Coordinates of C-alpha atoms and ligand atoms in Angstrom, one line a residue:
M1 CA 59.7 80.7 139.1
K2 CA 61.9 79.9 141.9
Y3 CA 65.6 79.6 141.8
S4 CA 68.3 78.1 144.3
A5 CA 70.2 80.8 145.5
H6 CA 72.7 80.4 143.3
I7 CA 71.1 80.5 140.0
Q8 CA 69.4 83.2 141.5
N9 CA 72.5 85.5 141.9
V10 CA 73.0 84.2 138.2
A11 CA 69.7 85.2 136.7
Q12 CA 70.1 88.7 138.5
H13 CA 73.5 89.6 136.6
L14 CA 71.7 87.7 133.1
H15 CA 68.1 88.3 132.6
G16 CA 67.8 90.2 129.6
K17 CA 71.0 90.3 128.3
R18 CA 73.3 88.5 125.9
L19 CA 76.5 88.6 126.6
L20 CA 80.0 87.4 125.5
H21 CA 81.5 84.8 128.5
S22 CA 84.1 87.4 129.0
E23 CA 81.3 90.3 129.7
I24 CA 79.6 87.7 132.4
P25 CA 80.8 88.9 136.2
L26 CA 80.5 85.2 137.2
Q27 CA 82.7 82.0 138.1
N28 CA 82.3 79.6 135.9
E29 CA 80.8 76.5 137.8
L30 CA 77.8 78.6 137.9
I31 CA 77.7 79.5 134.2
K32 CA 77.6 76.1 133.3
Q33 CA 74.5 74.9 136.1
A34 CA 72.7 77.4 133.9
L35 CA 73.6 76.0 131.4
K36 CA 72.8 72.4 132.2
H37 CA 69.7 73.8 133.6
G38 CA 68.6 75.1 130.3
Y39 CA 68.0 78.7 132.0
L40 CA 71.3 79.9 129.6
K41 CA 71.8 79.2 126.5
A42 CA 74.9 79.5 124.4
E43 CA 74.6 80.5 120.2
P44 CA 77.9 81.2 118.1
G45 CA 78.4 85.3 118.4
L46 CA 79.4 84.5 114.0
E47 CA 76.6 82.9 111.9
M48 CA 78.0 81.8 108.4
I49 CA 74.8 81.8 106.7
G50 CA 75.8 81.2 102.8
R51 CA 79.0 81.9 102.4
R52 CA 78.8 85.7 104.3
W53 CA 79.5 86.2 107.9
T54 CA 76.5 87.5 110.0
C55 CA 77.3 88.8 113.7
R56 CA 75.0 88.1 116.4
R57 CA 75.1 91.2 118.8
C58 CA 75.4 94.3 116.3
G59 CA 73.2 92.4 113.5
N60 CA 76.2 93.2 110.7
D61 CA 76.4 91.3 107.7
D62 CA 79.1 94.0 106.2
Q63 CA 81.6 92.0 105.0
T64 CA 84.2 94.3 104.6
L65 CA 83.5 94.7 108.6
F66 CA 85.1 91.1 109.2
S67 CA 88.3 90.5 109.7
E68 CA 90.5 87.4 110.3
H69 CA 93.3 87.1 112.7
H70 CA 95.7 84.1 114.4
C71 CA 93.5 83.9 117.5
A72 CA 94.7 83.3 120.8
R73 CA 92.2 81.6 121.9
C74 CA 91.1 79.0 118.9
Q75 CA 94.8 79.0 118.1
T76 CA 93.1 78.9 114.8
T77 CA 92.5 81.4 111.9
C78 CA 89.7 83.0 113.1
S79 CA 87.1 85.9 111.7
Y80 CA 85.5 88.8 114.1
C81 CA 83.0 91.8 113.4
R82 CA 84.9 94.9 113.5
H83 CA 81.6 96.9 113.3
C84 CA 80.7 96.4 117.3
L85 CA 84.3 95.4 118.4
L86 CA 84.0 98.7 121.3
L87 CA 82.2 95.9 122.9
G88 CA 84.3 93.3 123.2
K89 CA 85.8 91.5 120.1
V90 CA 82.6 88.3 118.8
S91 CA 84.6 86.1 116.8
S92 CA 84.1 83.4 115.1
C93 CA 85.3 80.8 118.0
Q94 CA 82.8 82.0 120.9
Q95 CA 79.8 82.7 122.0
L96 CA 77.1 85.0 123.6
Y97 CA 75.1 83.9 126.5
L98 CA 71.1 84.5 126.3
W99 CA 69.0 84.5 129.9
I100 CA 66.0 82.0 127.9
A101 CA 64.2 80.9 131.3
P102 CA 61.8 83.6 132.6
Q103 CA 62.4 87.1 133.5
V104 CA 63.2 87.8 136.9
T105 CA 59.7 90.2 137.6
V106 CA 60.5 93.8 138.3
P107 CA 58.1 95.0 140.9
S108 CA 55.4 97.3 140.7
R109 CA 56.2 100.6 141.9
Q110 CA 53.4 103.5 142.7
E111 CA 53.8 107.5 142.3
T112 CA 57.2 107.0 141.5
L113 CA 57.7 110.3 140.1
Q114 CA 58.6 113.2 142.7
W115 CA 58.9 116.1 139.8
R116 CA 56.7 118.7 140.3
G117 CA 56.3 120.6 137.5
D118 CA 54.1 122.3 134.9
L119 CA 53.8 120.8 131.7
S120 CA 53.0 123.3 128.7
P121 CA 49.6 122.5 126.4
G122 CA 51.8 121.0 124.0
Q123 CA 53.8 118.9 126.5
K124 CA 50.9 117.8 128.4
K125 CA 49.0 116.5 125.2
A126 CA 52.3 114.4 124.2
S127 CA 52.1 113.5 128.0
E128 CA 48.6 111.7 127.4
A129 CA 49.8 110.2 124.6
V130 CA 52.8 108.4 125.4
I131 CA 50.7 107.2 128.7
K132 CA 48.2 105.5 126.4
A133 CA 51.2 104.0 123.9
T134 CA 52.4 102.6 126.6
H135 CA 49.5 100.7 128.2
E136 CA 48.5 99.9 124.5
Q137 CA 51.4 98.4 123.2
Q138 CA 51.5 101.4 120.4
E139 CA 54.5 102.8 118.4
L140 CA 54.6 106.7 118.5
L141 CA 56.6 109.2 117.5
V142 CA 56.3 112.5 119.7
W143 CA 58.0 115.0 117.3
A144 CA 58.9 118.5 119.6
V145 CA 60.3 121.2 118.3
C146 CA 64.0 121.5 119.7
G147 CA 63.0 123.1 123.9
A148 CA 59.8 122.0 124.0
G149 CA 60.9 119.9 126.7
K150 CA 60.8 116.4 125.5
T151 CA 62.1 114.3 128.4
E152 CA 59.1 115.6 130.8
V153 CA 56.6 114.4 128.3
L154 CA 58.3 111.3 129.5
F155 CA 58.0 111.2 133.1
H156 CA 54.2 110.4 133.7
G157 CA 54.5 107.7 131.2
L158 CA 57.4 106.3 132.9
E159 CA 55.4 106.7 136.4
A160 CA 52.3 104.2 135.0
A161 CA 54.9 101.8 132.9
F162 CA 57.2 101.2 136.7
S163 CA 53.0 101.0 138.3
Q164 CA 52.4 98.0 136.3
G165 CA 56.8 96.6 136.7
K166 CA 57.8 97.3 133.3
R167 CA 61.6 97.8 133.0
V168 CA 62.1 100.7 130.6
L169 CA 64.7 101.3 128.1
I170 CA 66.1 105.1 126.8
A171 CA 68.3 104.9 123.6
T172 CA 69.9 107.8 122.7
P173 CA 72.7 107.7 120.2
R174 CA 74.8 110.3 122.7
T175 CA 77.0 109.7 125.2
D176 CA 76.8 113.4 126.3
V177 CA 73.0 112.8 126.1
V178 CA 73.1 109.7 128.8
K179 CA 75.0 112.0 130.7
E180 CA 73.2 114.7 131.0
L181 CA 69.6 112.7 131.2
Y182 CA 70.9 110.5 133.9
P183 CA 71.0 113.0 137.1
R184 CA 67.4 114.2 136.0
F185 CA 65.9 110.9 135.9
M186 CA 67.4 109.8 139.5
Q187 CA 66.1 113.2 140.6
S188 CA 62.3 112.4 138.8
F189 CA 62.4 108.9 140.2
P190 CA 64.7 108.4 143.5
N191 CA 63.4 105.1 144.2
I192 CA 63.1 104.1 140.6
P193 CA 66.8 101.7 139.9
I194 CA 68.6 103.4 136.8
S195 CA 71.9 102.5 135.0
A196 CA 73.2 104.6 132.9
L197 CA 75.2 102.7 130.1
Y198 CA 78.0 104.6 127.8
G199 CA 81.4 102.9 126.6
G200 CA 83.5 103.4 129.4
S201 CA 80.4 102.9 132.3
K202 CA 80.2 100.4 135.0
D203 CA 76.8 98.9 135.2
K204 CA 76.4 98.9 139.2
Q205 CA 72.7 98.2 139.0
P206 CA 72.1 95.4 136.3
N207 CA 69.1 94.2 136.9
A208 CA 67.9 98.2 137.2
Q209 CA 64.2 99.2 135.6
L210 CA 65.1 102.2 134.1
V211 CA 68.5 101.6 131.9
L212 CA 69.1 104.9 129.4
A213 CA 71.8 103.7 127.1
T214 CA 74.1 104.8 123.6
T215 CA 72.6 102.4 120.9
H216 CA 75.9 100.4 121.2
Q217 CA 75.2 99.2 124.9
T218 CA 71.5 98.6 124.1
M219 CA 73.0 95.3 121.6
R220 CA 73.5 94.0 125.0
F221 CA 70.4 93.1 126.3
Y222 CA 68.1 90.7 124.9
K223 CA 64.2 90.7 125.3
A224 CA 64.7 92.5 128.6
F225 CA 62.0 95.7 128.0
D226 CA 58.1 96.2 128.2
L227 CA 58.6 100.0 126.8
V228 CA 61.4 101.3 124.4
V229 CA 62.2 104.9 123.9
I230 CA 64.4 105.7 121.3
D231 CA 65.2 109.9 121.7
E232 CA 66.8 111.3 118.9
V233 CA 66.2 108.7 116.4
D234 CA 67.2 110.3 113.7
A235 CA 70.5 111.6 114.8
F236 CA 74.0 110.7 113.0
P237 CA 75.1 107.9 112.4
F238 CA 72.5 105.8 113.5
S239 CA 70.2 106.8 111.0
Y240 CA 72.7 105.1 108.2
D241 CA 72.9 102.0 110.4
K242 CA 70.6 99.2 110.7
S243 CA 71.9 97.9 113.9
L244 CA 69.6 100.7 116.4
Q245 CA 66.6 98.5 114.7
Y246 CA 68.6 95.4 115.2
A247 CA 69.2 96.0 119.1
V248 CA 66.2 97.6 119.7
H249 CA 64.7 94.9 118.1
H250 CA 66.5 92.1 120.5
A251 CA 65.9 93.9 123.8
K252 CA 62.5 94.6 123.4
K253 CA 60.0 92.2 124.4
E254 CA 57.7 90.5 122.4
C255 CA 54.6 92.8 123.3
A256 CA 56.5 96.1 124.4
S257 CA 55.7 99.7 123.5
T258 CA 58.2 102.3 121.0
I259 CA 58.3 105.7 121.4
Y260 CA 60.5 108.0 119.2
L261 CA 61.4 111.1 120.0
S262 CA 62.7 113.5 117.3
A263 CA 62.8 117.3 116.6
T264 CA 63.4 116.0 112.9
P265 CA 62.5 113.1 111.8
S266 CA 63.7 111.3 108.6
S267 CA 60.7 110.5 105.8
S268 CA 61.0 107.6 106.1
L269 CA 59.9 107.2 109.6
L270 CA 57.3 109.4 109.2
T271 CA 55.8 106.7 106.6
T272 CA 56.3 103.8 109.2
P273 CA 53.5 101.6 109.3
N274 CA 50.9 102.2 112.4
L275 CA 52.4 104.9 113.5
T276 CA 50.9 107.7 116.0
V277 CA 51.8 111.2 115.4
M278 CA 52.5 113.7 118.2
K279 CA 53.7 116.9 117.3
I280 CA 54.7 119.5 119.9
S281 CA 55.6 122.9 117.8
R282 CA 55.6 124.8 120.0
R283 CA 58.8 125.3 122.8
F284 CA 58.0 124.8 126.7
H285 CA 58.5 128.7 127.3
G286 CA 55.6 130.1 124.5
F287 CA 58.6 132.0 123.0
P288 CA 59.7 131.3 119.4
L289 CA 61.9 129.2 117.8
P290 CA 65.1 131.6 116.5
V291 CA 65.4 132.0 113.0
P292 CA 68.8 131.7 111.9
R293 CA 70.8 134.5 109.6
F294 CA 72.4 133.7 106.7
Q295 CA 76.1 135.7 106.6
W296 CA 77.9 135.7 103.7
C297 CA 81.7 135.4 105.0
G298 CA 83.7 135.2 101.8
N299 CA 85.9 132.3 100.6
W300 CA 86.6 131.4 104.7
Q301 CA 89.0 128.3 103.9
K302 CA 90.9 130.3 101.7
A303 CA 91.0 132.8 104.6
L304 CA 92.1 129.9 107.5
R305 CA 94.8 129.0 105.2
K306 CA 96.2 133.0 105.0
M307 CA 95.7 132.1 109.0
K308 CA 93.0 134.9 108.8
L309 CA 90.2 134.3 110.7
P310 CA 86.9 135.8 108.3
H311 CA 86.3 139.5 109.3
V312 CA 82.6 138.8 110.0
L313 CA 83.2 136.0 112.5
M314 CA 85.7 138.1 114.0
T315 CA 83.6 141.3 114.7
W316 CA 80.2 139.1 115.6
I317 CA 82.3 137.2 118.3
K318 CA 83.7 140.2 119.9
A319 CA 80.0 142.1 120.1
H320 CA 78.5 139.0 122.1
Q321 CA 81.6 139.4 124.2
Q322 CA 81.4 142.7 125.4
K323 CA 77.9 141.8 126.4
K324 CA 79.6 138.4 128.4
K325 CA 77.2 135.9 126.2
P326 CA 78.5 132.5 126.3
I327 CA 79.1 131.8 122.2
L328 CA 79.2 128.4 120.3
L329 CA 80.9 127.6 117.4
F330 CA 79.8 125.3 114.8
V331 CA 82.6 124.3 112.1
P332 CA 82.2 121.8 110.0
S333 CA 85.5 119.6 110.4
I334 CA 87.9 118.3 113.1
S335 CA 91.2 120.2 110.9
T336 CA 89.0 123.3 110.9
L337 CA 88.4 123.0 114.6
H338 CA 92.1 122.9 115.7
L339 CA 93.2 126.0 112.8
V340 CA 90.4 128.2 114.1
S341 CA 91.3 127.5 117.9
S342 CA 94.8 128.6 116.9
L343 CA 93.9 131.1 115.1
L344 CA 92.0 132.6 118.4
T345 CA 94.4 131.6 120.8
E346 CA 96.9 133.8 118.7
K347 CA 94.0 136.6 119.2
S348 CA 94.2 135.8 122.7
F349 CA 90.5 134.6 122.9
V350 CA 89.9 132.4 125.9
H351 CA 88.2 129.3 124.7
A352 CA 87.8 125.6 124.4
S353 CA 87.6 123.3 121.7
V354 CA 85.6 119.7 121.2
H355 CA 85.3 117.2 119.5
A356 CA 84.3 113.4 118.9
D357 CA 87.9 112.0 119.8
D358 CA 88.5 114.5 122.0
P359 CA 89.4 113.1 125.3
N360 CA 88.6 116.1 127.3
R361 CA 85.8 116.5 125.8
H362 CA 83.4 116.2 128.6
Q363 CA 85.4 118.7 131.0
A364 CA 85.1 121.4 128.3
V365 CA 81.4 121.2 127.4
Q366 CA 80.8 121.2 131.8
A367 CA 82.8 124.1 131.9
F368 CA 81.1 126.2 129.1
R369 CA 78.3 125.4 130.8
D370 CA 79.2 126.5 134.2
Q371 CA 80.4 129.6 131.9
N372 CA 83.9 128.9 133.3
I373 CA 84.5 129.1 129.2
P374 CA 83.6 131.9 127.4
L375 CA 83.6 130.4 123.9
L376 CA 83.2 127.0 122.8
V377 CA 84.6 126.2 119.6
T378 CA 82.6 122.7 118.5
T379 CA 82.0 120.2 115.4
T380 CA 78.4 118.7 114.9
I381 CA 79.1 116.6 118.0
L382 CA 77.5 119.4 120.1
E383 CA 74.2 120.1 117.3
R384 CA 71.9 118.3 120.1
G385 CA 71.0 117.2 123.4
V386 CA 72.6 119.6 125.0
T387 CA 71.2 123.1 126.8
F388 CA 73.4 125.8 127.3
A389 CA 72.2 129.1 128.9
D390 CA 71.5 132.0 127.1
V391 CA 74.3 131.0 124.3
Q392 CA 75.1 133.0 121.0
V393 CA 75.6 130.6 117.8
A394 CA 77.5 130.5 114.8
V395 CA 78.4 127.7 112.1
L396 CA 81.2 128.6 109.9
G397 CA 80.8 127.5 106.1
A398 CA 77.2 126.3 107.1
E399 CA 77.0 125.5 103.2
Q400 CA 79.2 122.6 103.7
D401 CA 77.4 119.3 103.1
I402 CA 77.8 117.6 107.2
F403 CA 75.2 121.0 107.7
T404 CA 72.1 118.8 106.8
E405 CA 68.9 120.2 106.9
A406 CA 68.2 118.7 110.8
A407 CA 71.3 119.6 111.2
L408 CA 71.2 123.2 111.0
V409 CA 67.7 123.0 112.9
Q410 CA 69.1 121.3 115.7
I411 CA 71.9 124.0 115.7
A412 CA 69.4 126.9 115.3
G413 CA 67.6 124.9 118.7
R414 CA 70.5 125.6 121.3
V415 CA 69.7 128.8 121.6
G416 CA 66.7 130.6 123.4
R417 CA 66.3 127.5 125.4
K418 CA 65.8 128.7 128.9
V419 CA 62.9 130.5 130.0
E420 CA 65.1 133.6 131.2
A421 CA 66.5 133.2 128.0
P422 CA 64.3 132.9 125.6
A423 CA 65.6 134.3 122.5
G424 CA 69.4 134.9 120.8
D425 CA 71.4 135.8 118.3
I426 CA 71.8 132.2 115.1
V427 CA 73.9 133.4 112.8
F428 CA 74.6 130.8 109.4
C429 CA 78.1 131.9 108.2
H430 CA 78.4 131.0 104.3
Y431 CA 80.4 131.1 101.2
G432 CA 77.1 130.6 99.1
I433 CA 73.4 129.4 100.6
S434 CA 73.2 125.8 100.5
Q435 CA 70.0 124.5 99.9
A436 CA 69.9 122.7 103.4
M437 CA 70.8 126.0 104.8
R438 CA 67.0 127.5 103.2
A439 CA 65.0 123.9 104.6
A440 CA 66.5 124.7 107.8
R441 CA 65.2 128.3 107.6
K442 CA 61.8 127.3 106.4
H443 CA 61.3 124.4 108.6
I444 CA 62.3 126.6 111.6
E445 CA 59.6 128.9 110.1
A446 CA 57.0 126.6 109.5
M447 CA 57.1 125.1 113.2
N448 CA 57.3 128.7 114.5
S449 CA 53.4 129.2 112.5
E450 CA 52.0 126.1 113.2
G451 CA 53.0 126.7 116.7
G452 CA 50.6 130.1 116.6
I453 CA 54.1 132.2 116.9
K454 CA 53.9 134.7 113.9
Ligands
ZN501 ZN1 89.3 81.8 117.3
ZN502 ZN1 78.8 92.7 115.5

C-alpha cells in the first residue's frame, strides 16, 4: 500500500502498536488525518462489561485493581487501571489508538547472522527445531537446563525469520535480561534494527525488526510480530499473571510462531495442546550441573535478630574469599537483605546488596560482574538470566517459601556457567529441609543423568 509522506510518517511510528494519545510522538493534526483515512482506530481504554471494568491494554479485569479519581482531563470522576499504571494511566475517558491499515513491510535481509560460534549437539538439535517452528508456525518449548546456551539456539531461527522479512519479539519478564541480551544480539545481527524496551528506556527504533522487551512493554504492540519468543516463561511474577498471555496474544500476528524458553517449565505449560517440546539436558560445555549441598545453619532468623551471622555461613564466605572467588549470597526477603548487609559491613566485608526496587541495582550488578566487588547479597531478583564467571553461591534460609523448586534450580544454575570455570559450590543453608529443596536437587540430578552425566 502506498501512503502519503505524512501518513508514511505516522505508519512508521504506529503500525503494530496500540498507544495512548500521550504516547504518540506526532502532531495532533497527523493523528486526526490517520483516523479520518481509516488507518488508525481509537477504542476506549477501559471497557465496561456487565458492571465490571476490563482494561483493554493489559487485560486486567480484577475490580480491586481499578481506582477512581477526579480527573483533570474530563473534569468528572473517572476510573483508571492500576495494573498497567507504570506504562501511563489508562482511564475511562481515554482511548487507545491502534493501526488497522496494512503493516509497513519490513525488508527481507539475507545472511544477517555474524555469530560464528559452534553449537553443542543439544543446541544443534534445538536450533533445528527453532528453524522448523519459525517456518511452520508452531508452538515450541525449548526446555534447556541453566547454562545450556539457549540464546545461541535462537540465532539460526532468527536469521531464517529475517530472511523472510519477518518481525521478531523476544519477551522476557526481567529488565536485567533485556539489558544482557541486547548487546549480544547487536553483535550477532549488526545489520538488523534492534530495539530494547524496558521501564525507562527510549524506543529509538520504532520500526525495529527485532524487539527485545519486558512483558510490560509488550503491551504496547498490536498484531506486530511473526515470531514471538517468550524467555523464562515460568518466571515470577508472570506465571501468575494473565497479562503476559494477553499482551503476547495481542502483539502477535494471526499466523505467528511462538517459542517458549525455560529451564523449569510449569506443568501447565507442559500440558499445552499442540506444543512441541525439545529438551537440552546438557550444558553447552558438557560439564554436569552443580548439585546443591544442604547445610544446616540453625535458627538463622534468631541469630540475625541477635545481630549475628550464622557461623557456618561466615566460615563459608571466608573460605571462598581466601581463594578469591566471587560470592553470590541469596536471602529470602528485603528485610533480611538489609540486616545481613549491615552485619557484613560491621565485620568489614566489602560487598554490595541488591533488590528489585533498588535504584543502584544495575551498577552493583555490573561492578560484581567486573569483579570490582567480591560479594553480592541479593534477593531472588538475580535467580535467573545472569552469568557471573566462577561464582560461588549460597542461599540463606533455603527452606523459606519464596525459594520454590524452580527458584532453587535457577539459583543453582548460576554456578559453573563458563567453560573456564565449569564447576563451583552451591550450598543451601537451612533451618529444616523443605520439600522444594529436595525437589530441586532431584530435578538437577535427573537432568544430569538424562544428559548422560553420572
Ligand atoms: Zn477522565
Ligand atoms: Zn491495564
